[in-house]
């Protein structure tokens, strides 16, 4: 196993010397449209009593699922347990806009050499997800639909040109659409121009995540509705009955407590997304930001007629803060916009259904004014991690405790790659891709609060103002 990677995610001093304690447990609102439109989930299996595994993965989002898959494949004789506080894919990974991207989504252009490097990770994550969808025949509306960028104001105009330039420099296919062509394709004259590029997939993310978790290798056991409450470092002399000692783990191993049980293990993987900081890991190195989406019921024929060709599409705002829009395979309209800082806690439901759903409605009517009688059936939010420098949290935090967090730049595909690579790292499987991942900057320390809050509020207001015509 490689050396512990310095410079990120050390356990914060507030945590006990022998124990890490989760001071916040996820509780997402039960309004995720992607989840609700699926057949009822089979009953969950929660952990009751004592269990033992070589590796325990905490969190069944995109990173945890990818790590558990790969660990299961690489170490077929080991037991791996995954603990998920809610249901697999019920967190951000199952409630996003469903763009499985091959490049950074939007925002200002990044340096080309960094993009080229990151493209390897996005491509690897995308191909892992695609392979799983094919292998397990996952019914998740996966489509290789590509994406449009639309610009409706000066900020979008500027950015969409930069995006086109970046695509050209990277040798990626793209084509322009004028206002008429955009109207033919999407049914709205809202956008001055559009830019189309293939290479990414669109999906129902809840179906994708739930489907992946249902097909874990045989040596991976998932316990849902089972939050990890504490991670206790066992005394060094304790062997826990594991044959062959503790390779790559804490000498005494760990005891992880849950509400009705406990897991003894050699190694712990923290793949619990924005809740990682609540265990004292990577605290102050990422910002938890909530963003929100709404979904209609399937549109009737006459409603669908407003959408130009009525073919499925995914559209990102040219501006960094612009709305994301989708017309899904099953004829639903999805709108995502708005961000807010969520430093401490899971989001309260009231925030999602009230004013934010109203913003989604405004965005819909600004584009398709005749949709006035079409209600959103579901409005929800989720929290994602932003880092200050596109940096990562990846590797060993201390002997036996590993962490992986995907950041804000096309996180679903990047998280799939990073989760898989963390398993490789733990098992000593070298590759060029792992070197790339290890070569990335760690998420840098952010300013303390309240300076951070002020900075975020200022940046958010600035971005929102710039993107006001694309909101
Ligand atoms: C509305 C919205 C739209 C987005 N659109 C896109 C998009 O189109 N494309 C894209 O690439 N990204 C998108 N994102 C971002 C992306 O969804 C996230 O960055 C990504 O899913 C994070 O994955 P993760 O595995 O790190 O975290 P999560 O998916 O949050 O998974 C972490 C899991 O850990 C569990 N957990 C936490 N604490 C504990 C504990 N103590 N014990 C047990 N389990 C625990 C949580 O319940 C959760 O299921 C969007 C996000 C949102 C909210």
mmCIF file of N, CA and C in Angstrom, residues 130-200:
data_model
loop_
_atom_site.group_PDB
_atom_site.id
_atom_site.type_symbol
_atom_site.label_atom_id
_atom_site.label_comp_id
_atom_site.label_asym_id
_atom_site.label_seq_id
_atom_site.Cartn_x
_atom_site.Cartn_y
_atom_site.Cartn_z
ATOM 1 N N UNK A 130 -21.497 3.031 -17.787
ATOM 2 C CA UNK A 130 -22.118 2.493 -19.007
ATOM 3 C C UNK A 130 -22.057 0.960 -19.002
ATOM 4 N N UNK A 131 -20.887 0.447 -18.607
ATOM 5 C CA UNK A 131 -20.712 -1.008 -18.594
ATOM 6 C C UNK A 131 -21.689 -1.665 -17.614
ATOM 7 N N UNK A 132 -21.849 -1.023 -16.465
ATOM 8 C CA UNK A 132 -22.765 -1.599 -15.471
ATOM 9 C C UNK A 132 -24.207 -1.590 -15.964
ATOM 10 N N UNK A 133 -24.568 -0.491 -16.614
ATOM 11 C CA UNK A 133 -25.943 -0.391 -17.143
ATOM 12 C C UNK A 133 -26.171 -1.524 -18.150
ATOM 13 N N UNK A 134 -25.171 -1.763 -19.003
ATOM 14 C CA UNK A 134 -25.329 -2.813 -20.014
ATOM 15 C C UNK A 134 -25.296 -4.196 -19.374
ATOM 16 N N UNK A 135 -24.310 -4.416 -18.514
ATOM 17 C CA UNK A 135 -24.134 -5.749 -17.929
ATOM 18 C C UNK A 135 -25.347 -6.167 -17.094
ATOM 19 N N UNK A 136 -25.868 -5.215 -16.303
ATOM 20 C CA UNK A 136 -26.980 -5.582 -15.413
ATOM 21 C C UNK A 136 -28.332 -5.188 -16.006
ATOM 22 N N UNK A 137 -28.282 -4.723 -17.258
ATOM 23 C CA UNK A 137 -29.546 -4.339 -17.932
ATOM 24 C C UNK A 137 -30.364 -3.400 -17.040
ATOM 25 N N UNK A 138 -29.712 -2.350 -16.556
ATOM 26 C CA UNK A 138 -30.392 -1.447 -15.624
ATOM 27 C C UNK A 138 -31.395 -0.579 -16.372
ATOM 28 N N UNK A 139 -32.597 -0.565 -15.867
ATOM 29 C CA UNK A 139 -33.660 0.208 -16.484
ATOM 30 C C UNK A 139 -33.612 1.616 -15.863
ATOM 31 N N UNK A 140 -32.742 2.478 -16.401
ATOM 32 C CA UNK A 140 -32.525 3.779 -15.763
ATOM 33 C C UNK A 140 -32.563 4.908 -16.798
ATOM 34 N N UNK A 141 -33.188 4.658 -17.922
ATOM 35 C CA UNK A 141 -33.312 5.676 -18.984
ATOM 36 C C UNK A 141 -31.959 6.198 -19.443
ATOM 37 N N UNK A 142 -30.958 5.360 -19.415
ATOM 38 C CA UNK A 142 -29.622 5.769 -19.886
ATOM 39 C C UNK A 142 -29.713 6.113 -21.361
ATOM 40 N N UNK A 143 -29.215 7.258 -21.748
ATOM 41 C CA UNK A 143 -29.150 7.550 -23.185
ATOM 42 C C UNK A 143 -27.906 8.385 -23.467
ATOM 43 N N UNK A 144 -27.309 8.112 -24.618
ATOM 44 C CA UNK A 144 -26.079 8.816 -25.014
ATOM 45 C C UNK A 144 -26.490 10.088 -25.757
ATOM 46 N N UNK A 145 -27.284 10.921 -25.080
ATOM 47 C CA UNK A 145 -27.943 12.041 -25.758
ATOM 48 C C UNK A 145 -27.045 13.258 -25.939
ATOM 49 N N UNK A 146 -25.903 13.303 -25.297
ATOM 50 C CA UNK A 146 -25.087 14.519 -25.362
ATOM 51 C C UNK A 146 -25.771 15.653 -24.618
ATOM 52 N N UNK A 147 -25.322 16.885 -24.875
ATOM 53 C CA UNK A 147 -25.907 18.011 -24.143
ATOM 54 C C UNK A 147 -25.854 19.285 -24.980
ATOM 55 N N UNK A 148 -26.809 20.158 -24.681
ATOM 56 C CA UNK A 148 -26.805 21.499 -25.260
ATOM 57 C C UNK A 148 -26.337 22.468 -24.187
ATOM 58 N N UNK A 149 -25.703 23.535 -24.619
ATOM 59 C CA UNK A 149 -25.526 24.696 -23.763
ATOM 60 C C UNK A 149 -26.379 25.793 -24.403
ATOM 61 N N UNK A 150 -27.086 26.558 -23.590
ATOM 62 C CA UNK A 150 -27.909 27.629 -24.156
ATOM 63 C C UNK A 150 -27.495 28.956 -23.565
ATOM 64 N N UNK A 151 -27.460 29.996 -24.397
ATOM 65 C CA UNK A 151 -27.136 31.328 -23.859
ATOM 66 C C UNK A 151 -28.277 32.287 -24.147
ATOM 67 N N UNK A 152 -28.651 33.036 -23.108
ATOM 68 C CA UNK A 152 -29.775 33.953 -23.253
ATOM 69 C C UNK A 152 -29.414 35.382 -22.862
ATOM 70 N N UNK A 153 -28.202 35.595 -22.403
ATOM 71 C CA UNK A 153 -27.782 36.933 -21.984
ATOM 72 C C UNK A 153 -26.289 37.068 -22.173
ATOM 73 N N UNK A 154 -25.732 38.251 -21.849
ATOM 74 C CA UNK A 154 -24.310 38.501 -22.122
ATOM 75 C C UNK A 154 -23.362 37.523 -21.429
ATOM 76 N N UNK A 155 -23.679 37.152 -20.192
ATOM 77 C CA UNK A 155 -22.784 36.238 -19.474
ATOM 78 C C UNK A 155 -22.774 34.865 -20.167
ATOM 79 N N UNK A 156 -23.953 34.402 -20.534
ATOM 80 C CA UNK A 156 -24.061 33.121 -21.242
ATOM 81 C C UNK A 156 -23.359 33.181 -22.589
ATOM 82 N N UNK A 157 -23.525 34.311 -23.287
ATOM 83 C CA UNK A 157 -22.889 34.475 -24.609
ATOM 84 C C UNK A 157 -21.372 34.332 -24.484
ATOM 85 N N UNK A 158 -20.845 34.994 -23.460
ATOM 86 C CA UNK A 158 -19.394 34.965 -23.265
ATOM 87 C C UNK A 158 -18.942 33.523 -22.946
ATOM 88 N N UNK A 159 -19.659 32.898 -22.046
ATOM 89 C CA UNK A 159 -19.251 31.559 -21.625
ATOM 90 C C UNK A 159 -19.418 30.522 -22.717
ATOM 91 N N UNK A 160 -20.488 30.646 -23.491
ATOM 92 C CA UNK A 160 -20.741 29.615 -24.499
ATOM 93 C C UNK A 160 -19.635 29.658 -25.569
ATOM 94 N N UNK A 161 -19.127 30.859 -25.846
ATOM 95 C CA UNK A 161 -17.992 30.960 -26.787
ATOM 96 C C UNK A 161 -16.760 30.289 -26.184
ATOM 97 N N UNK A 162 -16.565 30.511 -24.887
ATOM 98 C CA UNK A 162 -15.405 29.893 -24.221
ATOM 99 C C UNK A 162 -15.537 28.368 -24.212
ATOM 100 N N UNK A 163 -16.759 27.906 -24.013
ATOM 101 C CA UNK A 163 -16.966 26.439 -24.001
ATOM 102 C C UNK A 163 -16.660 25.878 -25.391
ATOM 103 N N UNK A 164 -17.125 26.579 -26.427
ATOM 104 C CA UNK A 164 -16.863 26.108 -27.808
ATOM 105 C C UNK A 164 -15.357 26.057 -28.071
ATOM 106 N N UNK A 165 -14.668 27.105 -27.624
ATOM 107 C CA UNK A 165 -13.205 27.162 -27.819
ATOM 108 C C UNK A 165 -12.524 25.990 -27.110
ATOM 109 N N UNK A 166 -12.984 25.729 -25.895
ATOM 110 C CA UNK A 166 -12.393 24.623 -25.121
ATOM 111 C C UNK A 166 -12.640 23.296 -25.829
ATOM 112 N N UNK A 167 -13.873 23.095 -26.307
ATOM 113 C CA UNK A 167 -14.185 21.834 -27.002
ATOM 114 C C UNK A 167 -13.287 21.687 -28.226
ATOM 115 N N UNK A 168 -13.096 22.796 -28.956
ATOM 116 C CA UNK A 168 -12.230 22.750 -30.149
ATOM 117 C C UNK A 168 -10.803 22.379 -29.762
ATOM 118 N N UNK A 169 -10.318 23.041 -28.718
ATOM 119 C CA UNK A 169 -8.927 22.801 -28.316
ATOM 120 C C UNK A 169 -8.722 21.357 -27.870
ATOM 121 N N UNK A 170 -9.779 20.756 -27.356
ATOM 122 C CA UNK A 170 -9.664 19.368 -26.896
ATOM 123 C C UNK A 170 -10.006 18.371 -28.010
ATOM 124 N N UNK A 171 -10.344 18.925 -29.186
ATOM 125 C CA UNK A 171 -10.658 18.058 -30.326
ATOM 126 C C UNK A 171 -12.005 17.357 -30.182
ATOM 127 N N UNK A 172 -12.927 17.985 -29.446
ATOM 128 C CA UNK A 172 -14.238 17.350 -29.240
ATOM 129 C C UNK A 172 -15.254 17.920 -30.221
ATOM 130 N N UNK A 173 -16.146 17.049 -30.629
ATOM 131 C CA UNK A 173 -17.170 17.426 -31.602
ATOM 132 C C UNK A 173 -18.123 18.457 -31.009
ATOM 133 N N UNK A 174 -18.575 19.400 -31.832
ATOM 134 C CA UNK A 174 -19.608 20.336 -31.361
ATOM 135 C C UNK A 174 -20.241 21.021 -32.560
ATOM 136 N N UNK A 175 -21.470 21.524 -32.385
ATOM 137 C CA UNK A 175 -22.098 22.281 -33.465
ATOM 138 C C UNK A 175 -22.949 23.394 -32.866
ATOM 139 N N UNK A 176 -23.038 24.503 -33.628
ATOM 140 C CA UNK A 176 -23.833 25.655 -33.178
ATOM 141 C C UNK A 176 -25.271 25.498 -33.632
ATOM 142 N N UNK A 177 -26.189 26.060 -32.833
ATOM 143 C CA UNK A 177 -27.593 26.147 -33.240
ATOM 144 C C UNK A 177 -28.007 27.604 -33.078
ATOM 145 N N UNK A 178 -28.626 28.174 -34.112
ATOM 146 C CA UNK A 178 -29.122 29.536 -33.925
ATOM 147 C C UNK A 178 -30.482 29.471 -33.215
ATOM 148 N N UNK A 179 -31.080 30.639 -33.002
ATOM 149 C CA UNK A 179 -32.327 30.667 -32.221
ATOM 150 C C UNK A 179 -33.412 29.778 -32.852
ATOM 151 N N UNK A 180 -33.491 29.811 -34.197
ATOM 152 C CA UNK A 180 -34.528 29.000 -34.858
ATOM 153 C C UNK A 180 -34.264 27.508 -34.670
ATOM 154 N N UNK A 181 -32.997 27.152 -34.812
ATOM 155 C CA UNK A 181 -32.656 25.725 -34.666
ATOM 156 C C UNK A 181 -32.900 25.261 -33.226
ATOM 157 N N UNK A 182 -32.584 26.145 -32.265
ATOM 158 C CA UNK A 182 -32.856 25.798 -30.862
ATOM 159 C C UNK A 182 -34.363 25.610 -30.663
ATOM 160 N N UNK A 183 -35.140 26.471 -31.311
ATOM 161 C CA UNK A 183 -36.596 26.359 -31.152
ATOM 162 C C UNK A 183 -37.109 25.042 -31.757
ATOM 163 N N UNK A 184 -36.531 24.699 -32.916
ATOM 164 C CA UNK A 184 -36.976 23.428 -33.528
ATOM 165 C C UNK A 184 -36.654 22.242 -32.614
ATOM 166 N N UNK A 185 -35.532 22.327 -31.940
ATOM 167 C CA UNK A 185 -35.090 21.190 -31.126
ATOM 168 C C UNK A 185 -35.734 21.179 -29.735
ATOM 169 N N UNK A 186 -35.854 22.383 -29.126
ATOM 170 C CA UNK A 186 -36.302 22.416 -27.719
ATOM 171 C C UNK A 186 -37.644 23.137 -27.535
ATOM 172 N N UNK A 187 -38.145 23.719 -28.592
ATOM 173 C CA UNK A 187 -39.462 24.344 -28.527
ATOM 174 C C UNK A 187 -39.475 25.710 -27.869
ATOM 175 N N UNK A 188 -38.316 26.316 -27.628
ATOM 176 C CA UNK A 188 -38.321 27.644 -26.999
ATOM 177 C C UNK A 188 -37.394 28.605 -27.753
ATOM 178 N N UNK A 189 -37.823 29.881 -27.795
ATOM 179 C CA UNK A 189 -36.978 30.923 -28.390
ATOM 180 C C UNK A 189 -36.231 31.676 -27.285
ATOM 181 N N UNK A 190 -36.207 31.093 -26.109
ATOM 182 C CA UNK A 190 -35.589 31.722 -24.942
ATOM 183 C C UNK A 190 -34.090 31.941 -25.161
ATOM 184 N N UNK A 191 -33.451 31.011 -25.848
ATOM 185 C CA UNK A 191 -31.995 31.073 -26.002
ATOM 186 C C UNK A 191 -31.610 31.758 -27.309
ATOM 187 N N UNK A 192 -30.644 32.678 -27.227
ATOM 188 C CA UNK A 192 -30.127 33.326 -28.449
ATOM 189 C C UNK A 192 -29.425 32.314 -29.327
ATOM 190 N N UNK A 193 -28.672 31.448 -28.675
ATOM 191 C CA UNK A 193 -27.860 30.468 -29.387
ATOM 192 C C UNK A 193 -27.740 29.210 -28.556
ATOM 193 N N UNK A 194 -27.402 28.144 -29.219
ATOM 194 C CA UNK A 194 -27.129 26.902 -28.498
ATOM 195 C C UNK A 194 -25.882 26.252 -29.061
ATOM 196 N N UNK A 195 -25.265 25.445 -28.209
ATOM 197 C CA UNK A 195 -24.076 24.707 -28.627
ATOM 198 C C UNK A 195 -24.352 23.259 -28.247
ATOM 199 N N UNK A 196 -24.192 22.353 -29.225
ATOM 200 C CA UNK A 196 -24.444 20.941 -28.913
ATOM 201 C C UNK A 196 -23.129 20.181 -28.927
ATOM 202 N N UNK A 197 -22.955 19.302 -27.969
ATOM 203 C CA UNK A 197 -21.784 18.424 -27.991
ATOM 204 C C UNK A 197 -22.199 17.030 -27.508
ATOM 205 N N UNK A 198 -21.776 15.988 -28.212
ATOM 206 C CA UNK A 198 -22.091 14.632 -27.746
ATOM 207 C C UNK A 198 -21.065 14.173 -26.715
ATOM 208 N N UNK A 199 -21.192 12.964 -26.236
ATOM 209 C CA UNK A 199 -20.120 12.390 -25.397
ATOM 210 C C UNK A 199 -20.531 12.125 -23.973
ATOM 211 N N UNK A 200 -21.678 12.665 -23.530
ATOM 212 C CA UNK A 200 -22.126 12.364 -22.165
ATOM 213 C C UNK A 200 -23.452 11.611 -22.233
#
